[in-house]
N, C-alpha and C. Protein backbone atom coordinates (compact mmCIF):
# COMPACT_ATOMS: atom_id res chain seq x y z
N UNK A 1 0.86 -1.17 0.00
CA UNK A 1 0.00 0.00 0.00
C UNK A 1 0.91 1.23 0.00
N UNK A 2 0.71 2.08 -1.00
CA UNK A 2 1.48 3.32 -1.10
C UNK A 2 0.52 4.50 -1.02
N UNK A 3 1.09 5.69 -1.03
CA UNK A 3 0.27 6.89 -0.97
C UNK A 3 -0.68 7.05 -2.14
N UNK A 4 -0.28 6.51 -3.30
CA UNK A 4 -1.10 6.62 -4.51
C UNK A 4 -2.06 5.45 -4.71
N UNK A 5 -2.06 4.51 -3.79
CA UNK A 5 -2.94 3.35 -3.91
C UNK A 5 -4.40 3.79 -3.86
N UNK A 6 -5.18 3.24 -4.77
CA UNK A 6 -6.64 3.46 -4.76
C UNK A 6 -7.31 2.13 -4.45
N UNK A 7 -8.48 2.21 -3.89
CA UNK A 7 -9.22 1.03 -3.48
C UNK A 7 -10.57 1.04 -4.17
N UNK A 8 -11.06 -0.14 -4.48
CA UNK A 8 -12.34 -0.27 -5.19
C UNK A 8 -13.15 -1.38 -4.53
N UNK A 9 -14.46 -1.22 -4.57
CA UNK A 9 -15.35 -2.23 -4.00
C UNK A 9 -15.38 -3.47 -4.89
N UNK A 10 -15.46 -4.63 -4.26
CA UNK A 10 -15.72 -5.85 -5.01
C UNK A 10 -17.17 -5.80 -5.48
N UNK A 11 -17.46 -6.46 -6.60
CA UNK A 11 -18.80 -6.34 -7.16
C UNK A 11 -19.82 -7.30 -6.56
N UNK A 12 -19.48 -7.98 -5.49
CA UNK A 12 -20.45 -8.84 -4.81
C UNK A 12 -21.03 -8.16 -3.56
N UNK A 13 -20.90 -6.83 -3.49
CA UNK A 13 -21.38 -6.09 -2.33
C UNK A 13 -22.65 -5.31 -2.63
N UNK A 14 -23.47 -5.19 -1.61
CA UNK A 14 -24.60 -4.28 -1.62
C UNK A 14 -24.42 -3.42 -0.38
N UNK A 15 -24.56 -2.11 -0.53
CA UNK A 15 -24.36 -1.27 0.65
C UNK A 15 -25.16 0.01 0.55
N UNK A 16 -25.35 0.63 1.72
CA UNK A 16 -26.01 1.93 1.80
C UNK A 16 -25.61 2.60 3.10
N UNK A 17 -25.80 3.90 3.15
CA UNK A 17 -25.62 4.65 4.39
C UNK A 17 -27.00 5.01 4.90
N UNK A 18 -27.30 4.60 6.13
CA UNK A 18 -28.59 4.87 6.75
C UNK A 18 -28.66 6.37 7.06
N UNK A 19 -29.69 7.06 6.59
CA UNK A 19 -29.74 8.52 6.69
C UNK A 19 -29.76 9.09 8.12
N UNK A 20 -30.40 8.43 9.04
CA UNK A 20 -30.52 8.98 10.39
C UNK A 20 -29.26 8.71 11.21
N UNK A 21 -28.83 7.46 11.29
CA UNK A 21 -27.67 7.12 12.11
C UNK A 21 -26.34 7.36 11.40
N UNK A 22 -26.39 7.54 10.08
CA UNK A 22 -25.18 7.73 9.27
C UNK A 22 -24.23 6.53 9.39
N UNK A 23 -24.80 5.35 9.54
CA UNK A 23 -24.04 4.11 9.58
C UNK A 23 -24.05 3.49 8.20
N UNK A 24 -22.89 2.98 7.78
CA UNK A 24 -22.81 2.28 6.49
C UNK A 24 -23.09 0.80 6.74
N UNK A 25 -24.06 0.28 6.02
CA UNK A 25 -24.43 -1.13 6.09
C UNK A 25 -23.93 -1.79 4.81
N UNK A 26 -23.11 -2.83 4.97
CA UNK A 26 -22.54 -3.53 3.82
C UNK A 26 -22.94 -4.99 3.90
N UNK A 27 -23.37 -5.55 2.80
CA UNK A 27 -23.74 -6.96 2.72
C UNK A 27 -22.91 -7.60 1.61
N UNK A 28 -22.24 -8.69 1.95
CA UNK A 28 -21.48 -9.44 0.97
C UNK A 28 -22.34 -10.59 0.47
N UNK A 29 -22.66 -10.56 -0.81
CA UNK A 29 -23.44 -11.66 -1.40
C UNK A 29 -22.58 -12.91 -1.57
N UNK A 30 -21.27 -12.73 -1.53
CA UNK A 30 -20.35 -13.85 -1.72
C UNK A 30 -20.33 -14.78 -0.50
N UNK A 31 -20.27 -14.19 0.69
CA UNK A 31 -20.17 -15.02 1.90
C UNK A 31 -21.34 -14.80 2.87
N UNK A 32 -22.36 -14.08 2.41
CA UNK A 32 -23.57 -13.84 3.22
C UNK A 32 -23.27 -13.16 4.56
N UNK A 33 -22.22 -12.36 4.60
CA UNK A 33 -21.85 -11.64 5.82
C UNK A 33 -22.29 -10.19 5.71
N UNK A 34 -22.54 -9.59 6.86
CA UNK A 34 -22.89 -8.17 6.86
C UNK A 34 -21.93 -7.42 7.79
N UNK A 35 -21.75 -6.15 7.49
CA UNK A 35 -20.80 -5.31 8.20
C UNK A 35 -21.45 -3.96 8.47
N UNK A 36 -21.12 -3.37 9.61
CA UNK A 36 -21.60 -2.04 9.97
C UNK A 36 -20.39 -1.15 10.23
N UNK A 37 -20.34 -0.03 9.55
CA UNK A 37 -19.25 0.92 9.75
C UNK A 37 -19.83 2.27 10.13
N UNK A 38 -19.28 2.87 11.17
CA UNK A 38 -19.69 4.23 11.51
C UNK A 38 -18.45 5.07 11.80
N UNK A 39 -18.66 6.34 12.04
CA UNK A 39 -17.59 7.27 12.35
C UNK A 39 -16.48 7.21 11.29
N UNK A 40 -15.23 7.05 11.73
CA UNK A 40 -14.10 7.08 10.80
C UNK A 40 -14.16 5.94 9.79
N UNK A 41 -14.62 4.76 10.21
CA UNK A 41 -14.72 3.64 9.27
C UNK A 41 -15.70 3.98 8.15
N UNK A 42 -16.82 4.58 8.49
CA UNK A 42 -17.78 4.99 7.47
C UNK A 42 -17.17 6.05 6.56
N UNK A 43 -16.42 6.98 7.14
CA UNK A 43 -15.77 8.02 6.34
C UNK A 43 -14.79 7.39 5.34
N UNK A 44 -14.01 6.42 5.79
CA UNK A 44 -13.07 5.75 4.89
C UNK A 44 -13.83 5.02 3.79
N UNK A 45 -14.91 4.34 4.15
CA UNK A 45 -15.73 3.62 3.17
C UNK A 45 -16.22 4.57 2.07
N UNK A 46 -16.69 5.73 2.49
CA UNK A 46 -17.18 6.71 1.52
C UNK A 46 -16.04 7.28 0.67
N UNK A 47 -14.85 7.38 1.24
CA UNK A 47 -13.70 7.83 0.46
C UNK A 47 -13.27 6.78 -0.56
N UNK A 48 -13.43 5.51 -0.22
CA UNK A 48 -13.19 4.46 -1.21
C UNK A 48 -14.18 4.64 -2.36
N UNK A 49 -15.43 4.88 -2.02
CA UNK A 49 -16.46 5.11 -3.04
C UNK A 49 -16.10 6.31 -3.93
N UNK A 50 -15.50 7.33 -3.33
CA UNK A 50 -15.10 8.53 -4.08
C UNK A 50 -13.78 8.36 -4.82
N UNK A 51 -13.20 7.17 -4.71
CA UNK A 51 -11.95 6.84 -5.40
C UNK A 51 -10.76 7.66 -4.92
N UNK A 52 -10.73 7.98 -3.64
CA UNK A 52 -9.60 8.70 -3.05
C UNK A 52 -8.39 7.78 -2.95
N UNK A 53 -7.21 8.35 -3.07
CA UNK A 53 -5.99 7.60 -2.82
C UNK A 53 -5.79 7.49 -1.30
N UNK A 54 -4.86 6.65 -0.90
CA UNK A 54 -4.55 6.52 0.52
C UNK A 54 -4.15 7.87 1.10
N UNK A 55 -3.26 8.59 0.41
CA UNK A 55 -2.82 9.90 0.90
C UNK A 55 -3.98 10.89 1.01
N UNK A 56 -4.89 10.88 0.05
CA UNK A 56 -6.05 11.77 0.11
C UNK A 56 -6.94 11.44 1.30
N UNK A 57 -7.06 10.16 1.61
CA UNK A 57 -7.83 9.75 2.78
C UNK A 57 -7.22 10.34 4.05
N UNK A 58 -5.90 10.23 4.16
CA UNK A 58 -5.21 10.71 5.35
C UNK A 58 -5.42 12.22 5.51
N UNK A 59 -5.28 12.97 4.43
CA UNK A 59 -5.46 14.42 4.48
C UNK A 59 -6.88 14.76 4.95
N UNK A 60 -7.88 14.13 4.35
CA UNK A 60 -9.28 14.42 4.71
C UNK A 60 -9.58 14.03 6.16
N UNK A 61 -9.14 12.86 6.56
CA UNK A 61 -9.41 12.41 7.93
C UNK A 61 -8.66 13.25 8.95
N UNK A 62 -7.46 13.70 8.59
CA UNK A 62 -6.67 14.55 9.48
C UNK A 62 -7.36 15.89 9.71
N UNK A 63 -8.08 16.38 8.71
CA UNK A 63 -8.86 17.61 8.87
C UNK A 63 -10.04 17.42 9.81
N UNK A 64 -10.62 16.22 9.77
CA UNK A 64 -11.85 15.97 10.53
C UNK A 64 -11.61 15.51 11.96
N UNK A 65 -10.56 14.71 12.17
CA UNK A 65 -10.32 14.11 13.48
C UNK A 65 -9.04 14.65 14.10
N UNK A 66 -9.06 14.82 15.39
CA UNK A 66 -7.91 15.33 16.13
C UNK A 66 -7.01 14.16 16.53
N UNK A 67 -6.23 13.68 15.56
CA UNK A 67 -5.36 12.52 15.76
C UNK A 67 -4.02 12.83 15.11
N UNK A 68 -2.94 12.38 15.72
CA UNK A 68 -1.63 12.54 15.08
C UNK A 68 -1.62 11.81 13.75
N UNK A 69 -0.96 12.41 12.76
CA UNK A 69 -0.94 11.84 11.41
C UNK A 69 -0.40 10.41 11.41
N UNK A 70 0.65 10.16 12.17
CA UNK A 70 1.25 8.82 12.21
C UNK A 70 0.25 7.79 12.73
N UNK A 71 -0.49 8.15 13.77
CA UNK A 71 -1.50 7.24 14.32
C UNK A 71 -2.63 7.05 13.33
N UNK A 72 -3.02 8.11 12.67
CA UNK A 72 -4.08 8.04 11.67
C UNK A 72 -3.70 7.11 10.53
N UNK A 73 -2.46 7.23 10.03
CA UNK A 73 -1.99 6.35 8.96
C UNK A 73 -2.03 4.89 9.40
N UNK A 74 -1.59 4.64 10.64
CA UNK A 74 -1.60 3.27 11.18
C UNK A 74 -3.02 2.73 11.27
N UNK A 75 -3.95 3.53 11.78
CA UNK A 75 -5.33 3.10 11.95
C UNK A 75 -6.03 2.87 10.61
N UNK A 76 -5.79 3.76 9.65
CA UNK A 76 -6.41 3.61 8.33
C UNK A 76 -5.86 2.37 7.63
N UNK A 77 -4.56 2.15 7.71
CA UNK A 77 -3.97 0.94 7.12
C UNK A 77 -4.58 -0.31 7.75
N UNK A 78 -4.75 -0.30 9.06
CA UNK A 78 -5.33 -1.46 9.74
C UNK A 78 -6.75 -1.72 9.25
N UNK A 79 -7.56 -0.67 9.12
CA UNK A 79 -8.93 -0.84 8.62
C UNK A 79 -8.92 -1.36 7.19
N UNK A 80 -8.09 -0.76 6.33
CA UNK A 80 -8.03 -1.20 4.93
C UNK A 80 -7.55 -2.64 4.83
N UNK A 81 -6.56 -3.01 5.65
CA UNK A 81 -6.10 -4.40 5.67
C UNK A 81 -7.24 -5.34 6.06
N UNK A 82 -8.03 -4.94 7.04
CA UNK A 82 -9.16 -5.77 7.47
C UNK A 82 -10.18 -5.97 6.35
N UNK A 83 -10.56 -4.89 5.67
CA UNK A 83 -11.58 -5.04 4.62
C UNK A 83 -11.00 -5.72 3.38
N UNK A 84 -9.69 -5.61 3.17
CA UNK A 84 -9.04 -6.39 2.10
C UNK A 84 -9.12 -7.88 2.43
N UNK A 85 -8.81 -8.23 3.68
CA UNK A 85 -8.86 -9.64 4.10
C UNK A 85 -10.28 -10.20 4.04
N UNK A 86 -11.27 -9.36 4.30
CA UNK A 86 -12.67 -9.78 4.23
C UNK A 86 -13.17 -9.85 2.78
N UNK A 87 -12.31 -9.47 1.83
CA UNK A 87 -12.63 -9.51 0.40
C UNK A 87 -13.74 -8.54 0.02
N UNK A 88 -13.75 -7.38 0.69
CA UNK A 88 -14.74 -6.36 0.38
C UNK A 88 -14.23 -5.36 -0.65
N UNK A 89 -12.91 -5.19 -0.69
CA UNK A 89 -12.30 -4.24 -1.61
C UNK A 89 -11.07 -4.87 -2.25
N UNK A 90 -10.57 -4.21 -3.28
CA UNK A 90 -9.27 -4.57 -3.84
C UNK A 90 -8.50 -3.27 -4.06
N UNK A 91 -7.18 -3.39 -4.19
CA UNK A 91 -6.36 -2.20 -4.33
C UNK A 91 -5.63 -2.19 -5.66
N UNK A 92 -5.39 -0.99 -6.16
CA UNK A 92 -4.60 -0.80 -7.37
C UNK A 92 -3.53 0.21 -7.04
N UNK A 93 -2.28 -0.17 -7.28
CA UNK A 93 -1.13 0.69 -6.96
C UNK A 93 -0.87 1.68 -8.06
């Protein structure tokens, strides 16, 4: 994963953001699993949808959340690694 890496949704997903709670609900038709993302996880999910690079995600999240950049990079990488392992997204360098 580099700063220019972009992430894309796998095509076996159905998802939406619930308007009141602002929670992202994701359903994988491949493994019949469901996922709920809120707060920063939901923000990252929407940035994937917007085709942001890893670096663009960090800049946007750093504006929104009061977190050291190094910690933010670590946390975002951990989340992206998790959703990559769950086969929800793929990356292009």
